Amino acid sequence: MGISGLTKVIGDHAPDAIKENDIKNYFGRKVAIDASMSIYQFLIAVRQQDGMQLTNEAGETTSHLVGIFYRTIRMVENGIKPVYVFDGKPPVLKGDELKKRLEKRTEAQAAMDAATEAGDTENIDKFSRRTVKVTREHNEECRKLLRLMGIPYMEAPCEAESQCAALVAAGKVFGAASEDMDTLTFGSPVLLRHLTFAEARKAPIAEIHLDKALQGLEMSMDEFIDLCILLGCDYCDSIRGIGPHRAVTLIKEHKTLENVLANLDKTKYPVPDDWAFKEARELFKKPDVIDPKDIDLQWKDPDEEAIVEFMVGEKNFNEARIRTAVHKLAKLNKQGTQGRLDSFFTVKPKDAEQVKLGKRKAEEKKEKLAAEKKAKAAAAKKKTKTPAKAKK
Amino acid sequence: MLEARLAKASILKKLLDAIKELVTDANFDCTDSGISLQAMDNSHVALVSLLLRASGFDHFRCDRNHALGISLASLGKVLKCAGNDDTLTIKSEEDGDILQLVFESPNVDRVSEYDLKLMDIDSEHLGIPDTAYDAVVKMPSGEFQRICRDLSVLSESVAIDVDKEGVKFSAVGEIGSGAIKIKQGAAVDDDGAVTTVEMSQPVSLTFSLKYLNNFAKATPLSDTVSLNMSADVPLLVEYKCSEIGYIRYYLAPKIGDDN
């Protein structure tokens, strides 16, 4: 999923790019949410105490509805206006990745069957989470619920992340909420992680800014895309043996993947056959999205009776709980939204002196870190040297 | 280096009480003309801007511009150790990482020294445009505090309407509604007990009471408060503190349905 190790790379090279915030600081913000990914999360995470999914009388899963319903209300309660974006058809390049995921699921299914036979509850729980797949019905039901709740949603022609990114880039929404780091690779200026997490987890929302990440990495967007491909994305294989650290150094030195390949010791790092990095790059640069200009987002009042009919009548939820939740939604929609100062006042660029001071401090820190690293490396070398000598 | 002496520690105590609810850590920018502070609350709804002029201090010396990053909670703790009538002196070196506070009792028989650790605060400075406000209401600060407190019983927000007659604060909530009208008084003497309205056009805006109540914590600093309003721009609430400077609060308005 996403780009492997990108969070750490950004954390190491551009710590300024990641800010942690409380959910209540996002009031008044419109946010595009990667729906398919959230539904998947809900199916895995929203469980009963015995680890089974929530179901209605007929045995149909309802975990995704609980998730969408309550987490959306939590966001609205905090003044956030969500827009859900559903996946369209997956890009051709993702075929391999999807095949791999299917294999893993089948494997997990087999393991689960074995565990069920053996009566191993812990493993049943573990593997049943791995067999989760979002079906067409799940998606359809979520869409229906959102429609009733008056929350806008849209269907991306292709990947939801790329459509979210396009919405942010066009200024239609403030940020894209997804756990997938490739939302950044698709060019979303702001990525919000952990937004759809349960309140109980108390996880602060991580706000990642693309421009600051690029600044910190000292890369252009093109180089960044190449870096992500090298780190490993969903659309093509990565090179075995190249980890986050090496990937960053390689891109910094050679700028493009073509140059990296030309200078790479292929015996040491076997490049996959017909490596489709160019196609993947193209996909990141020009994803298939609906032009945000043609999108009109509207938040409407929830239809209480219809929600009750759907959630209580069809899905056996507790009527009283659903009604109180809907009331929250209705009340909040009516209240005026609190404006934010940053939409009136502009951030002043820091005066040169301050910047200099900041830079000096940062450099000092870097030097210190480097010195520490050197010391560590030297210590490590000493250690490795001694046994080598002993061998001789 | 910075060296500044205030005749009464109570001024700084009051200032701190007026801002510590809104911001937890802030940079105090020191220049040769005085000390200023600008900080937004976490959710970027309100901004507080503070100015202490050099001339308001008994003694003021600042050789080079620099910022003192201070945890307001910690400063509050240290200031608790000062008597209200104590003379307060603050000192810091440009490259140092501590702020030294010295409290001297009025008859100078007790001198206490405290060192407060400074911190690195990465703050954004906002450029605030000079605005000619449509309506400026000057009223007794205690009156304003009471109105905010009373109306917060009813609702989270208050509507402020200004017209020629005066100013009206109203709130509508689940248990009912309430309104307080203050008529414009004769603005003859300036003892702070009258309400004056200067306006070019009527204004009607809605604000969060939670923030206004926070602003009202500055009441002990000044007898009068001025509310500056224009349609669709942040409200400016200003408390002038005698000779030394001012504390200004900006609050983004609540916006009706923007769908």
Short mmCIF file of N, CA and C in Angstrom, two decimals, chain A residues 16 19 21 24-25 27 29-30 81 212 297-300 331 333-342 344-350 353-354 357 360-361, chain B residues 29 40 42-47 64-65 95 120 122-129 156 174 208 211 232-234 250-259:
data_model
loop_
_atom_site.label_atom_id
_atom_site.label_comp_id
_atom_site.label_asym_id
_atom_site.label_seq_id
_atom_site.Cartn_x
_atom_site.Cartn_y
_atom_site.Cartn_z
N ASP A 16 10.14 19.41 9.19
CA ASP A 16 9.20 20.55 9.20
C ASP A 16 7.91 20.23 8.45
N LYS A 19 3.34 18.08 10.55
CA LYS A 19 2.88 18.76 11.76
C LYS A 19 1.81 17.91 12.39
N ASN A 21 -1.49 17.73 14.74
CA ASN A 21 -2.54 18.63 15.19
C ASN A 21 -3.69 17.86 15.79
N LYS A 24 -9.65 19.06 16.45
CA LYS A 24 -10.51 20.23 16.55
C LYS A 24 -9.90 21.46 15.89
N ASN A 25 -8.63 21.39 15.54
CA ASN A 25 -8.03 22.52 14.85
C ASN A 25 -8.37 22.55 13.36
N PHE A 27 -11.51 22.65 12.16
CA PHE A 27 -12.87 23.09 11.91
C PHE A 27 -12.87 24.05 10.73
N ARG A 29 -12.62 23.41 7.79
CA ARG A 29 -11.87 22.91 6.65
C ARG A 29 -12.69 21.90 5.87
N LYS A 30 -12.56 21.96 4.56
CA LYS A 30 -13.14 20.91 3.74
C LYS A 30 -12.05 19.89 3.47
N LYS A 81 -15.74 19.57 7.05
CA LYS A 81 -16.71 19.19 6.02
C LYS A 81 -16.07 18.15 5.12
N LYS A 212 6.98 21.61 1.73
CA LYS A 212 8.03 21.57 2.75
C LYS A 212 8.84 20.29 2.63
N LEU A 297 -19.52 20.80 -4.81
CA LEU A 297 -19.67 20.09 -3.55
C LEU A 297 -20.76 20.75 -2.72
N GLN A 298 -21.72 19.95 -2.26
CA GLN A 298 -22.78 20.54 -1.45
C GLN A 298 -23.07 19.68 -0.24
N TRP A 299 -23.12 20.34 0.90
CA TRP A 299 -23.47 19.63 2.13
C TRP A 299 -24.93 19.93 2.46
N LYS A 300 -25.72 18.87 2.56
CA LYS A 300 -27.16 19.10 2.79
C LYS A 300 -27.55 18.62 4.18
N LYS A 331 -27.93 19.50 13.85
CA LYS A 331 -27.71 20.72 14.60
C LYS A 331 -26.46 21.43 14.10
N ASN A 333 -25.02 21.24 11.26
CA ASN A 333 -25.10 21.80 9.92
C ASN A 333 -25.71 23.18 9.93
N LYS A 334 -26.58 23.43 10.93
CA LYS A 334 -27.28 24.71 10.98
C LYS A 334 -26.39 25.83 11.47
N GLN A 335 -25.59 25.51 12.47
CA GLN A 335 -24.75 26.55 13.07
C GLN A 335 -23.78 27.15 12.05
N GLY A 336 -23.56 28.45 12.19
CA GLY A 336 -22.60 29.07 11.30
C GLY A 336 -21.22 28.50 11.60
N THR A 337 -20.38 28.46 10.58
CA THR A 337 -19.06 27.94 10.84
C THR A 337 -18.14 29.06 11.30
N GLN A 338 -17.27 28.70 12.21
CA GLN A 338 -16.29 29.66 12.70
C GLN A 338 -15.26 29.93 11.60
N GLY A 339 -15.04 31.20 11.32
CA GLY A 339 -14.04 31.54 10.32
C GLY A 339 -12.65 31.35 10.88
N ARG A 340 -11.67 31.38 10.02
CA ARG A 340 -10.28 31.23 10.48
C ARG A 340 -9.53 32.51 10.15
N LEU A 341 -8.62 32.87 11.04
CA LEU A 341 -7.88 34.11 10.82
C LEU A 341 -7.01 34.05 9.58
N ASP A 342 -6.48 32.84 9.30
CA ASP A 342 -5.54 32.80 8.17
C ASP A 342 -6.21 33.07 6.83
N PHE A 344 -8.01 35.69 6.50
CA PHE A 344 -8.07 37.16 6.44
C PHE A 344 -6.68 37.78 6.43
N PHE A 345 -5.82 37.25 7.27
CA PHE A 345 -4.48 37.80 7.40
C PHE A 345 -3.51 36.88 6.66
N THR A 346 -2.46 37.47 6.13
CA THR A 346 -1.50 36.63 5.42
C THR A 346 -0.26 36.42 6.29
N VAL A 347 0.33 35.29 6.11
CA VAL A 347 1.53 34.99 6.87
C VAL A 347 2.68 35.80 6.30
N LYS A 348 3.32 36.51 7.21
CA LYS A 348 4.46 37.33 6.78
C LYS A 348 5.67 36.43 6.57
N PRO A 349 6.41 36.66 5.53
CA PRO A 349 7.65 35.89 5.41
C PRO A 349 8.57 36.27 6.56
N LYS A 350 9.31 35.32 7.03
CA LYS A 350 10.18 35.62 8.17
C LYS A 350 11.29 36.58 7.73
N GLU A 353 16.92 37.94 9.02
CA GLU A 353 17.76 37.65 10.18
C GLU A 353 17.31 36.40 10.90
N GLN A 354 15.96 36.33 11.06
CA GLN A 354 15.39 35.17 11.73
C GLN A 354 15.71 33.90 10.98
N LEU A 357 19.13 32.86 11.48
CA LEU A 357 19.31 32.27 12.80
C LEU A 357 18.81 30.82 12.80
N ARG A 360 21.12 28.64 10.92
CA ARG A 360 22.34 28.37 11.66
C ARG A 360 22.09 27.26 12.67
N LYS A 361 20.94 27.40 13.34
CA LYS A 361 20.62 26.40 14.36
C LYS A 361 20.46 25.03 13.72
N ASP B 29 9.11 39.51 21.23
CA ASP B 29 10.11 40.14 20.36
C ASP B 29 10.60 41.42 21.01
N MET B 40 -1.09 33.38 17.63
CA MET B 40 -2.42 32.88 17.32
C MET B 40 -2.73 31.73 18.25
N ASN B 42 -4.20 27.95 18.96
CA ASN B 42 -3.97 26.72 18.21
C ASN B 42 -4.82 26.54 16.99
N SER B 43 -6.08 26.91 17.11
CA SER B 43 -6.99 26.63 16.00
C SER B 43 -7.05 27.76 14.99
N HIS B 44 -6.19 28.74 15.14
CA HIS B 44 -6.11 29.85 14.19
C HIS B 44 -7.43 30.62 14.06
N VAL B 45 -8.07 30.86 15.17
CA VAL B 45 -9.31 31.62 15.15
C VAL B 45 -9.07 33.01 15.74
N ALA B 46 -8.23 33.05 16.75
CA ALA B 46 -7.98 34.31 17.42
C ALA B 46 -6.49 34.62 17.42
N LEU B 47 -6.21 35.92 17.47
CA LEU B 47 -4.82 36.34 17.52
C LEU B 47 -4.68 37.39 18.60
N ARG B 64 20.24 44.57 20.84
CA ARG B 64 20.00 43.94 19.54
C ARG B 64 18.63 43.28 19.54
N ASN B 65 17.96 43.32 18.38
CA ASN B 65 16.64 42.68 18.31
C ASN B 65 16.77 41.18 18.53
N ASP B 95 22.34 35.62 23.09
CA ASP B 95 22.58 34.23 22.74
C ASP B 95 22.25 33.30 23.89
N ASP B 120 12.82 27.29 22.01
CA ASP B 120 12.78 27.63 20.58
C ASP B 120 11.36 27.50 20.10
N ASP B 122 8.82 28.02 16.92
CA ASP B 122 8.71 28.33 15.50
C ASP B 122 7.32 28.91 15.29
N SER B 123 7.24 30.22 15.20
CA SER B 123 5.91 30.81 15.07
C SER B 123 5.78 31.55 13.75
N GLU B 124 4.54 31.62 13.29
CA GLU B 124 4.30 32.35 12.05
C GLU B 124 3.83 33.75 12.41
N HIS B 125 4.38 34.72 11.72
CA HIS B 125 3.94 36.08 11.94
C HIS B 125 2.90 36.44 10.90
N LEU B 126 1.80 37.02 11.35
CA LEU B 126 0.79 37.40 10.38
C LEU B 126 0.88 38.89 10.10
N GLY B 127 0.69 39.22 8.85
CA GLY B 127 0.64 40.62 8.48
C GLY B 127 -0.80 41.08 8.66
N ILE B 128 -1.00 42.08 9.51
CA ILE B 128 -2.36 42.54 9.73
C ILE B 128 -2.54 43.87 9.03
N PRO B 129 -3.42 43.90 8.05
CA PRO B 129 -3.59 45.14 7.30
C PRO B 129 -4.26 46.20 8.16
N GLU B 156 -23.42 29.51 22.43
CA GLU B 156 -21.97 29.55 22.20
C GLU B 156 -21.57 30.78 21.41
N GLU B 174 -30.74 26.89 22.99
CA GLU B 174 -31.79 25.88 23.12
C GLU B 174 -32.80 26.24 24.21
N SER B 208 -17.84 33.90 18.45
CA SER B 208 -17.84 32.85 19.46
C SER B 208 -17.66 33.47 20.85
N TYR B 211 -14.35 32.69 22.94
CA TYR B 211 -13.18 33.55 22.73
C TYR B 211 -13.35 34.92 23.37
N ASP B 232 -17.61 41.11 7.59
CA ASP B 232 -16.76 40.04 7.06
C ASP B 232 -15.25 40.18 7.29
N VAL B 233 -14.86 40.94 8.28
CA VAL B 233 -13.44 40.91 8.66
C VAL B 233 -13.37 40.61 10.16
N PRO B 234 -12.22 40.19 10.62
CA PRO B 234 -12.11 39.86 12.04
C PRO B 234 -12.39 41.07 12.93
N TYR B 250 -7.70 39.77 17.95
CA TYR B 250 -8.45 39.67 16.70
C TYR B 250 -9.22 38.37 16.72
N LEU B 251 -10.45 38.39 16.28
CA LEU B 251 -11.26 37.17 16.27
C LEU B 251 -11.99 37.04 14.94
N ALA B 252 -11.80 35.89 14.31
CA ALA B 252 -12.48 35.65 13.04
C ALA B 252 -13.97 35.48 13.31
N PRO B 253 -14.80 36.07 12.45
CA PRO B 253 -16.25 35.97 12.68
C PRO B 253 -16.77 34.58 12.35
N LYS B 254 -17.96 34.30 12.84
CA LYS B 254 -18.64 33.07 12.40
C LYS B 254 -19.34 33.40 11.10
N ILE B 255 -19.23 32.46 10.19
CA ILE B 255 -19.78 32.71 8.87
C ILE B 255 -21.04 31.88 8.71
N GLY B 256 -22.07 32.50 8.18
CA GLY B 256 -23.31 31.76 7.92
C GLY B 256 -23.07 30.71 6.86
N ASP B 257 -24.13 30.08 6.41
CA ASP B 257 -23.96 29.01 5.43
C ASP B 257 -23.25 29.51 4.20
N ASP B 258 -22.16 28.82 3.87
CA ASP B 258 -21.43 29.26 2.68
C ASP B 258 -21.60 28.26 1.55
N ASN B 259 -22.56 27.39 1.71
CA ASN B 259 -22.75 26.36 0.67
C ASN B 259 -23.33 26.97 -0.61
#
